PDB file of C-alpha atoms in Angstrom:
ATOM      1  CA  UNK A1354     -13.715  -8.186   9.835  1.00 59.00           C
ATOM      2  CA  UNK A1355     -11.374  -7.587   6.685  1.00 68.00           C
ATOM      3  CA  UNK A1356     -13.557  -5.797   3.777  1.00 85.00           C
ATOM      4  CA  UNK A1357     -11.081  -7.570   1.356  1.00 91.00           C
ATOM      5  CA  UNK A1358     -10.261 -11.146   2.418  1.00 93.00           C
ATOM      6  CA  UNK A1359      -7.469 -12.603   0.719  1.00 95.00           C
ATOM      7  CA  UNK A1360      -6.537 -16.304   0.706  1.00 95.00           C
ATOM      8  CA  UNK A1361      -5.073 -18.598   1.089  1.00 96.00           C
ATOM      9  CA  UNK A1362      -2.558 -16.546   3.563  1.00 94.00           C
ATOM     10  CA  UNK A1363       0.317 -18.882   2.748  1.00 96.00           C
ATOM     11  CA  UNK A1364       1.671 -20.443  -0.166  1.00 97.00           C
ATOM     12  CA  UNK A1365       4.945 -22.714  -0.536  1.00 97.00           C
ATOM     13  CA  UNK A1366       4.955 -24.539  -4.054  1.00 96.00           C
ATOM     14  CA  UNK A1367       7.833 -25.749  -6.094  1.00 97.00           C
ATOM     15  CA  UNK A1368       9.435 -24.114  -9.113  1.00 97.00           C
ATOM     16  CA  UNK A1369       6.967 -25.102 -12.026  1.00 97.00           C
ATOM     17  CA  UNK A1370       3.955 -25.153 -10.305  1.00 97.00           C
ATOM     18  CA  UNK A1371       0.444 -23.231 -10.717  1.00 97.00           C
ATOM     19  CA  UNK A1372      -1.012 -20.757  -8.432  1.00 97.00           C
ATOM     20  CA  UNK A1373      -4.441 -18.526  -7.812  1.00 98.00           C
ATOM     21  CA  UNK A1374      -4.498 -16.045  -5.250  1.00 98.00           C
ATOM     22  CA  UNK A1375      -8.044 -14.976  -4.446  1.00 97.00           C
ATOM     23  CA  UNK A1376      -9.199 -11.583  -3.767  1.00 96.00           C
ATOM     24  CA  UNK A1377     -12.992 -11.594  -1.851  1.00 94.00           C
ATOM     25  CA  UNK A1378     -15.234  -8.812  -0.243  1.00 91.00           C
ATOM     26  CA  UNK A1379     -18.958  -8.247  -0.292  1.00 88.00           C
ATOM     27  CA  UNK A1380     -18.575  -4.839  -1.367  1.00 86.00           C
ATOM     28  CA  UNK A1381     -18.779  -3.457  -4.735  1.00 86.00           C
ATOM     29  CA  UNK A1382     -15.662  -1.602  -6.192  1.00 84.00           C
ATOM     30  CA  UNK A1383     -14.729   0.757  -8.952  1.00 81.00           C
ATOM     31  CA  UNK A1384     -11.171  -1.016  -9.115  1.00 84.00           C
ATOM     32  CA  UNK A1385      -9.207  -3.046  -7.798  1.00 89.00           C
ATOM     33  CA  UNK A1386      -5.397  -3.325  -7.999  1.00 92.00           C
ATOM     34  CA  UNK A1387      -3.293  -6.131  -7.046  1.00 95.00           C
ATOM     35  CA  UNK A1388       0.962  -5.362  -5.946  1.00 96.00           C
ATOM     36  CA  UNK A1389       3.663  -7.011  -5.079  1.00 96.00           C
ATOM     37  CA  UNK A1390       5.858  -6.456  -1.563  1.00 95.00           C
ATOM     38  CA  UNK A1391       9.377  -7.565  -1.282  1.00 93.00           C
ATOM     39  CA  UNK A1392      10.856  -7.439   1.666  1.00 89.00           C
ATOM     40  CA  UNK A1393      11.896  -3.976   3.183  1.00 90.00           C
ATOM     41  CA  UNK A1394      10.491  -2.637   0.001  1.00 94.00           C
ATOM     42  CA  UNK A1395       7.110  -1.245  -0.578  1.00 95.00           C
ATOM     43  CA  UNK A1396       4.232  -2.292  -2.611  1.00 95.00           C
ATOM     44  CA  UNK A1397       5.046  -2.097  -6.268  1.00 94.00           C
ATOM     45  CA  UNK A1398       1.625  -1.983  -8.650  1.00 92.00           C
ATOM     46  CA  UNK A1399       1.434  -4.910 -10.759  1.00 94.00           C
ATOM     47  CA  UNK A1400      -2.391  -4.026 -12.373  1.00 93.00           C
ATOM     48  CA  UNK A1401      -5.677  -2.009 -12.039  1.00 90.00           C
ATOM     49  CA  UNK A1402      -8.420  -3.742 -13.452  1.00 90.00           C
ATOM     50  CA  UNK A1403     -11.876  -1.734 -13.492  1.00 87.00           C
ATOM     51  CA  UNK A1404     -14.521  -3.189 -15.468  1.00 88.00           C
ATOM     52  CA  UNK A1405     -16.648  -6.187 -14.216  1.00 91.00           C
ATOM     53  CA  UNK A1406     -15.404  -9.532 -16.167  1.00 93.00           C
ATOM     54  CA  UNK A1407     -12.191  -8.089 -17.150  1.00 94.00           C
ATOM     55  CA  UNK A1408      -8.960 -10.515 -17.664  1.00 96.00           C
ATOM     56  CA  UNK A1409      -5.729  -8.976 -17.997  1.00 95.00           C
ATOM     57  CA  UNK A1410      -2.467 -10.891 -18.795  1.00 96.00           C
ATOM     58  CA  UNK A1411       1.147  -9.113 -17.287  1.00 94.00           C
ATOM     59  CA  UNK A1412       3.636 -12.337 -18.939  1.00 95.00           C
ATOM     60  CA  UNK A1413       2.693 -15.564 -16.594  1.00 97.00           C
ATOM     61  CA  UNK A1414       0.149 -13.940 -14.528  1.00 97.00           C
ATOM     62  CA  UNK A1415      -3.727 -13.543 -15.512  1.00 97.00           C
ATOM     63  CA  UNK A1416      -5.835 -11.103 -13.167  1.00 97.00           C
ATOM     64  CA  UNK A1417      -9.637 -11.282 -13.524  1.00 96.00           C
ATOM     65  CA  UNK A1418     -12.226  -9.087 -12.178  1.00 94.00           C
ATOM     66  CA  UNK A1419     -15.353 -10.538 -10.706  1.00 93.00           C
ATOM     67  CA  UNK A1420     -18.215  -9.944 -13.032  1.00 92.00           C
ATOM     68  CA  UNK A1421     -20.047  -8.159  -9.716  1.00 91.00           C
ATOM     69  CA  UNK A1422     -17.011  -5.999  -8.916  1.00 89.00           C
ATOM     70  CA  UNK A1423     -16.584  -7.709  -5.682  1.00 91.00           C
ATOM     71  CA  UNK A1424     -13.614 -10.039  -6.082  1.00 93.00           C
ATOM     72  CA  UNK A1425     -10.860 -10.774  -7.878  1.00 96.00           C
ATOM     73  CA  UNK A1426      -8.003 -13.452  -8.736  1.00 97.00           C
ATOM     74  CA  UNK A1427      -4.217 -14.005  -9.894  1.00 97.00           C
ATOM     75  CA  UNK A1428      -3.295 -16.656 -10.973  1.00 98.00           C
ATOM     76  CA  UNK A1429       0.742 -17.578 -12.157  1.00 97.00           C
ATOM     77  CA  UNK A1430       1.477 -19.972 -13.955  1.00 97.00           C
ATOM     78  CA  UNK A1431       4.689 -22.010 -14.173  1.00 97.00           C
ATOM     79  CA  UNK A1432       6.274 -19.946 -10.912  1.00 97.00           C
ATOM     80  CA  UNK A1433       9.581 -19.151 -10.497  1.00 97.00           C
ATOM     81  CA  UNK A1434      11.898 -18.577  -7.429  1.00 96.00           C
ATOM     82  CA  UNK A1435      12.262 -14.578  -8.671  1.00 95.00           C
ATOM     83  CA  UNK A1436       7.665 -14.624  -7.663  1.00 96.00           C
ATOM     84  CA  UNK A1437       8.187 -15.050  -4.148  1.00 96.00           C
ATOM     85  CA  UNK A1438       6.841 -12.245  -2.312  1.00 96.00           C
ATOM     86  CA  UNK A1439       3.997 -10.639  -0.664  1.00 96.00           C
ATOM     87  CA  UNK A1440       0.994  -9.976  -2.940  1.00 97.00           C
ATOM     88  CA  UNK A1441      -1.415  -7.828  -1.898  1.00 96.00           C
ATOM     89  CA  UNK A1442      -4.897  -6.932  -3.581  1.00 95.00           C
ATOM     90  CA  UNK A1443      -6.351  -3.415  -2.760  1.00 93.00           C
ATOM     91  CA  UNK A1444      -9.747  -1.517  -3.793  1.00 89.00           C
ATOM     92  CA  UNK A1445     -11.263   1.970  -3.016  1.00 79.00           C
ATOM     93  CA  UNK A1446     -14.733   1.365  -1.552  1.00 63.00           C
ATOM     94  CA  UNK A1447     -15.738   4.256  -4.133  1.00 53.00           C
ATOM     95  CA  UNK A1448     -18.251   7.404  -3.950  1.00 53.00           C
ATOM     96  CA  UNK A1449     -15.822   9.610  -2.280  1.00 53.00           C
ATOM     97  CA  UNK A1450     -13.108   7.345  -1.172  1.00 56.00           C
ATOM     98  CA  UNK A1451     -10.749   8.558  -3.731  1.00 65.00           C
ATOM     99  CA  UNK A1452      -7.304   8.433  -2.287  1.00 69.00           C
ATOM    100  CA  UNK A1453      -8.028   5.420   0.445  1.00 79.00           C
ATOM    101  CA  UNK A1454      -6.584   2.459  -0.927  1.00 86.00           C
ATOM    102  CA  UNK A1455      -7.926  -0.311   2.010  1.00 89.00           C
ATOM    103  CA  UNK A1456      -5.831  -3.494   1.449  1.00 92.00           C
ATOM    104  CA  UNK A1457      -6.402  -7.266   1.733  1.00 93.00           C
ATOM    105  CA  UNK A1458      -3.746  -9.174   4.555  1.00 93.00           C
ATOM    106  CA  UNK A1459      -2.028 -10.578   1.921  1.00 94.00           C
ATOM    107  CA  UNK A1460      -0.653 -13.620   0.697  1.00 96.00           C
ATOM    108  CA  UNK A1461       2.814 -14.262   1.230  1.00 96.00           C
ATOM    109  CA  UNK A1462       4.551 -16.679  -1.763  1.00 97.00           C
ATOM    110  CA  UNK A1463       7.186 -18.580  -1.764  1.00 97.00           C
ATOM    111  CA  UNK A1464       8.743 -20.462  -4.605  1.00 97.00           C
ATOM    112  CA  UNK A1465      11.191 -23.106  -4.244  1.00 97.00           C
ATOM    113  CA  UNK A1466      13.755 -23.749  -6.544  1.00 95.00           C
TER     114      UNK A1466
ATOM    115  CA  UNK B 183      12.924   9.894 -13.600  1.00 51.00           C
ATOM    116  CA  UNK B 184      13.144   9.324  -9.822  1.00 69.00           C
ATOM    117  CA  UNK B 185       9.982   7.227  -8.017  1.00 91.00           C
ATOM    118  CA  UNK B 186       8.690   8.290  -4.829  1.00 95.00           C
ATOM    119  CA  UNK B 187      11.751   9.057  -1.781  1.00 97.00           C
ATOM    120  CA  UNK B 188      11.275   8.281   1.336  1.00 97.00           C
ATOM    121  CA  UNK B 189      13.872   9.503   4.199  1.00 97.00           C
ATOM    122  CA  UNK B 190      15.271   8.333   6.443  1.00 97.00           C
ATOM    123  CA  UNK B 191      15.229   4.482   5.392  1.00 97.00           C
ATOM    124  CA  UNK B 192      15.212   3.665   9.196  1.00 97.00           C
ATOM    125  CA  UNK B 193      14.595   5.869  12.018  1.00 98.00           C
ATOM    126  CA  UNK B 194      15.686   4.814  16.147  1.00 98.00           C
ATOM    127  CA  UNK B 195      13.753   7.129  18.384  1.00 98.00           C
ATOM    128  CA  UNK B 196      13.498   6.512  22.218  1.00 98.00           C
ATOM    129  CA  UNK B 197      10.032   7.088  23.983  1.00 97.00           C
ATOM    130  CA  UNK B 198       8.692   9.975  24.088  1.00 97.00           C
ATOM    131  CA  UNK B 199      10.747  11.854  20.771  1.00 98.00           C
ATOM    132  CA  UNK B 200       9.478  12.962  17.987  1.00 98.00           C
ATOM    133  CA  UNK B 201       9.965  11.269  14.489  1.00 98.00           C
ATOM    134  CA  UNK B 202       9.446  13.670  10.975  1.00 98.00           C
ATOM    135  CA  UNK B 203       9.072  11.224   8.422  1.00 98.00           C
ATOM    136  CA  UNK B 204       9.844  12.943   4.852  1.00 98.00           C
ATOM    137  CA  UNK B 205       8.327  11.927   1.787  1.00 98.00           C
ATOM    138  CA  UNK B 206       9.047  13.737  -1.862  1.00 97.00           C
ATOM    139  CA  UNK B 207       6.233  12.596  -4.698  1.00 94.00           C
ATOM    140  CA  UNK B 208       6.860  11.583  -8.019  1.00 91.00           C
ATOM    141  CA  UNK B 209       7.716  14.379 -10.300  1.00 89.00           C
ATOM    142  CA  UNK B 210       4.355  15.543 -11.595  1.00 84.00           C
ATOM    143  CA  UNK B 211       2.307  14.060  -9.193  1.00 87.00           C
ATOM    144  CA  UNK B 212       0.459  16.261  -6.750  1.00 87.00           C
ATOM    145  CA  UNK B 213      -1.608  13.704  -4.615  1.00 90.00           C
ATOM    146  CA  UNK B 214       0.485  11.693  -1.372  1.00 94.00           C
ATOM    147  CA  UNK B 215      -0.751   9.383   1.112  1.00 94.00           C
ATOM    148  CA  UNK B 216       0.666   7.919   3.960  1.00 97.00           C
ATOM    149  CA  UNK B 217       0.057   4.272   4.891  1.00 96.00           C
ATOM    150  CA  UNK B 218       1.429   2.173   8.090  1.00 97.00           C
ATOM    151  CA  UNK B 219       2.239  -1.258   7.505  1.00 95.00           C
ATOM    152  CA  UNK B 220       2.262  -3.520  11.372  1.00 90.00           C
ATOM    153  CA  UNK B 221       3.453  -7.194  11.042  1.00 77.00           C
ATOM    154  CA  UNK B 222      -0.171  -7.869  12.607  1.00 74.00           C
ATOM    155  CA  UNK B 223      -2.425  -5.727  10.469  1.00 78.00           C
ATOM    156  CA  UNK B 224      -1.096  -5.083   7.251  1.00 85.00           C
ATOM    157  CA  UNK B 225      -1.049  -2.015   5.089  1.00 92.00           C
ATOM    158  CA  UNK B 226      -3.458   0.651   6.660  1.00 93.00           C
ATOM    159  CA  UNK B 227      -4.535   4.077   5.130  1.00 93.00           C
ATOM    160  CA  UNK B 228      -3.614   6.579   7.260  1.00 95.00           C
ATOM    161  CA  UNK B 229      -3.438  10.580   5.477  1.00 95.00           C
ATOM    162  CA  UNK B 230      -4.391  12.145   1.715  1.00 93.00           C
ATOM    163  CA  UNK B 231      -2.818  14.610   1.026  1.00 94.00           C
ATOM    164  CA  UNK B 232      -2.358  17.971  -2.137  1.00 92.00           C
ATOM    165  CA  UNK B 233      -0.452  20.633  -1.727  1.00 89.00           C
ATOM    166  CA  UNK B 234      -1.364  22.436   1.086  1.00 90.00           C
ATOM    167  CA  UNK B 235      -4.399  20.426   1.950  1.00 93.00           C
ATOM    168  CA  UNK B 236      -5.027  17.739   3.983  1.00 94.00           C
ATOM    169  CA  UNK B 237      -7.782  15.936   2.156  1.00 90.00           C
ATOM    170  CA  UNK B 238      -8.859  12.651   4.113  1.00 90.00           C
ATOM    171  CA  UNK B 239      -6.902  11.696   7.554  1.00 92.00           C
ATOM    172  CA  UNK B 240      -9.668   9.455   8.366  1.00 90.00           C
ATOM    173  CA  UNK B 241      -6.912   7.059   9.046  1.00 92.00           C
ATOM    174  CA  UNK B 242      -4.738   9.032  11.629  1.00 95.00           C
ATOM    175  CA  UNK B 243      -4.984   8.898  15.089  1.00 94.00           C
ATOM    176  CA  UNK B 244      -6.305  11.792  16.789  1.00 91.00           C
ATOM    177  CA  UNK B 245      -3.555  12.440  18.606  1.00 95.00           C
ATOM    178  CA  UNK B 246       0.232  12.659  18.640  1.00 97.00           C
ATOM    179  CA  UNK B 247       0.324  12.235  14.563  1.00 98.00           C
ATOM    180  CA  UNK B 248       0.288  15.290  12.030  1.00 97.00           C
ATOM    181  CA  UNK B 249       0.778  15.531   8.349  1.00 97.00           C
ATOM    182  CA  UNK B 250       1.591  18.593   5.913  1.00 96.00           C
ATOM    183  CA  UNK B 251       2.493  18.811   2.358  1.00 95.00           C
ATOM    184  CA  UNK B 252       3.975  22.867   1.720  1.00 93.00           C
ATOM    185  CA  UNK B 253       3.761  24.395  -1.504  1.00 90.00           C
ATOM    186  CA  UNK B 254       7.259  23.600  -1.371  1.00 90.00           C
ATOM    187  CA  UNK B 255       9.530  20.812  -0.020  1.00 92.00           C
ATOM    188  CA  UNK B 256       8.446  17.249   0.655  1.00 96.00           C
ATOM    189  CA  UNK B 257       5.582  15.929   2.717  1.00 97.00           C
ATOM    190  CA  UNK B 258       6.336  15.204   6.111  1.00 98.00           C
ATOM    191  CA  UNK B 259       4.293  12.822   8.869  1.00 98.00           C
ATOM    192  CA  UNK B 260       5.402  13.910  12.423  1.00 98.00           C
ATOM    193  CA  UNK B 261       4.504  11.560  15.242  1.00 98.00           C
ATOM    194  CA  UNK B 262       5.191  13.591  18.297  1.00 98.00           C
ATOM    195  CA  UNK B 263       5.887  11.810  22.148  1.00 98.00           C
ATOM    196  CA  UNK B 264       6.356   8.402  20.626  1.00 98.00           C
ATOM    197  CA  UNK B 265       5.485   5.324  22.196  1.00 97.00           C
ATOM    198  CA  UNK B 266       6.715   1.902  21.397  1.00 95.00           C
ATOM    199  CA  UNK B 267       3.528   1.096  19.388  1.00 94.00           C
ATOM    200  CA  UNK B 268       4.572   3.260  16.721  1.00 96.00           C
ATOM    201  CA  UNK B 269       6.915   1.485  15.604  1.00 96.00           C
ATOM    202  CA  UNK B 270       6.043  -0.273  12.089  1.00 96.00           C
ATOM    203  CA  UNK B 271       7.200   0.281   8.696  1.00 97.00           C
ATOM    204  CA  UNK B 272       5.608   4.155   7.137  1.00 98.00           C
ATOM    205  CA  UNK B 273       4.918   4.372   3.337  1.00 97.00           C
ATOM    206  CA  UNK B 274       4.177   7.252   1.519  1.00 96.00           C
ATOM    207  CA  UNK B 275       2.505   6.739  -2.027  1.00 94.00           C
ATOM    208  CA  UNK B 276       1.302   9.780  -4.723  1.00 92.00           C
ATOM    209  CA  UNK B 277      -0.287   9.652  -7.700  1.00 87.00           C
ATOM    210  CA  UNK B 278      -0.816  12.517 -10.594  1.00 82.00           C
ATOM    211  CA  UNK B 279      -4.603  12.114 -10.151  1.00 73.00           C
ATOM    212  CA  UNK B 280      -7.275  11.517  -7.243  1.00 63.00           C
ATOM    213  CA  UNK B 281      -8.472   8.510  -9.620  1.00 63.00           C
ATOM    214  CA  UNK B 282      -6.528   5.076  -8.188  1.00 58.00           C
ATOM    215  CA  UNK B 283      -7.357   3.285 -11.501  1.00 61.00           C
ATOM    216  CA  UNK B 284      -3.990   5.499 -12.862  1.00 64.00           C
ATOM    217  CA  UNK B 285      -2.159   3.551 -10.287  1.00 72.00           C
ATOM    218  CA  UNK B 286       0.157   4.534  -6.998  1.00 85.00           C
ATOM    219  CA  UNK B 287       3.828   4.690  -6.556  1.00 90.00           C
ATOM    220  CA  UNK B 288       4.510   3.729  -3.230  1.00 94.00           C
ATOM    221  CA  UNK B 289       8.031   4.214  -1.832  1.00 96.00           C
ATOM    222  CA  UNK B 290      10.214   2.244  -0.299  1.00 96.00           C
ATOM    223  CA  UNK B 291       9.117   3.432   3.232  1.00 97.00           C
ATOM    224  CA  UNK B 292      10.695   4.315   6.815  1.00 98.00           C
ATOM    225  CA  UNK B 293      10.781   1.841   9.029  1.00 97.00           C
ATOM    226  CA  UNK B 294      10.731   3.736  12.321  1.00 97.00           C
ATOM    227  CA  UNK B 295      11.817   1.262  15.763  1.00 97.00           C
ATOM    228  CA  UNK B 296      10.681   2.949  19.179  1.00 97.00           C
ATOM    229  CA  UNK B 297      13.199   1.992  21.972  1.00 96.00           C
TER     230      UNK B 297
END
């Protein structure tokens, strides 16, 4: 059993289109971060978000924090062929976890021109 | 302002070598982890790390795998008597704090192939 189940696993949309990645566990977190994997490259940090309800914007993606602290979203809109990648949401369980990032599978994109 | 360096990019060992696995931090940060990344199970914690301690290695098998970060030179994973189910794609990541809501640099990893 993942502690942070990501879905859907697969997405293949045309150029234009909206997205939402979802982001789910039944723990609670003290933040969650979602990044980005190209291939034969590692994870690159897109956002942290840490308080319960929280929205943050990065250009045409929107990240929102579940008002529990136990999931989250991301959402693009109008993707592009250059968004196409691996995106991965990750959370320290808390207390003394500090340091262990466990990740969700992921949810690999792919944007057609 | 270099990010994280990982060496070697790619690593060929044969059964039963030993791969070191190097990893220098972002300058100013004094907190590294290790994480594995199989095609089957994703990104998994493995080793935290500060100078000179090993903090958490929850995430490392018992045996065969070490990790050490000296007062001075670059962290290094060692996987000793390799077997071919070692082979996956190794990231290190630091960060100047113990706090993840400051973020991780990962790099770009070693992707080490057991033959």
């Amino acid at each position: 059993t993942q502690l942070l189940e990501q879905s859907p696993q697969f997405l293949s949309i045309q150029e234009g289109e909206n997205l939402t990645v979802y982001c789910n566990s039944s723990s609670v977190f003290s933040s969650l971060q979602w990044y980005r994997q190209e291939p034969g490259e590692g994870p690159v940090l897109l956002v942290t978000v840490v308080t319960g309800g929280e929205v943050k914007k990065l250009k045409r993606l929107t990240f929102q924090f579940g008002d529990a602290r136990k999931d989250s979203s991301l959402h693009i809109t109008a993707a592009q062929p250059g968004d196409t990648g691996l995106y991965l949401c990750a959370a320290e369980v808390g207390g003394t976890s500090y340091g262990k990032l466990t990740f969700g599978q992921g949810t690999i994109l792919t944007v057609h021109p | 302002n270099a990010g994280v360096m990982q060496n070697p990019r790619h690593l060929v060992r044969r059964r039963g070598q030993e791969a070191r696995l190097r990893c220098s931090p972002m300058k100013g940060h004094s907190h590294v982890y290790w994480y594995r990344q199989l095609p089957e199970e994703g990104l998994k914690f493995m080793v935290y790390l500060q100078k000179e301690n090993i903090i958490d290695e929850s995430g490392m098998p018992k045996e065969r795998f070490s990790a050490e970060f000296p007062k001075e030179g670059p962290s290094i994973l060692r996987i000793q008597q390799v077997v071919r189910g070692d082979s996956a794609a190794y990231f290190c990541a630091s960060s100047p704090s113990d706090r993840s809501f400051y973020g991780y640099t990962f790099g770009s990893g070693t992707r080490l192939t057991v033959v």
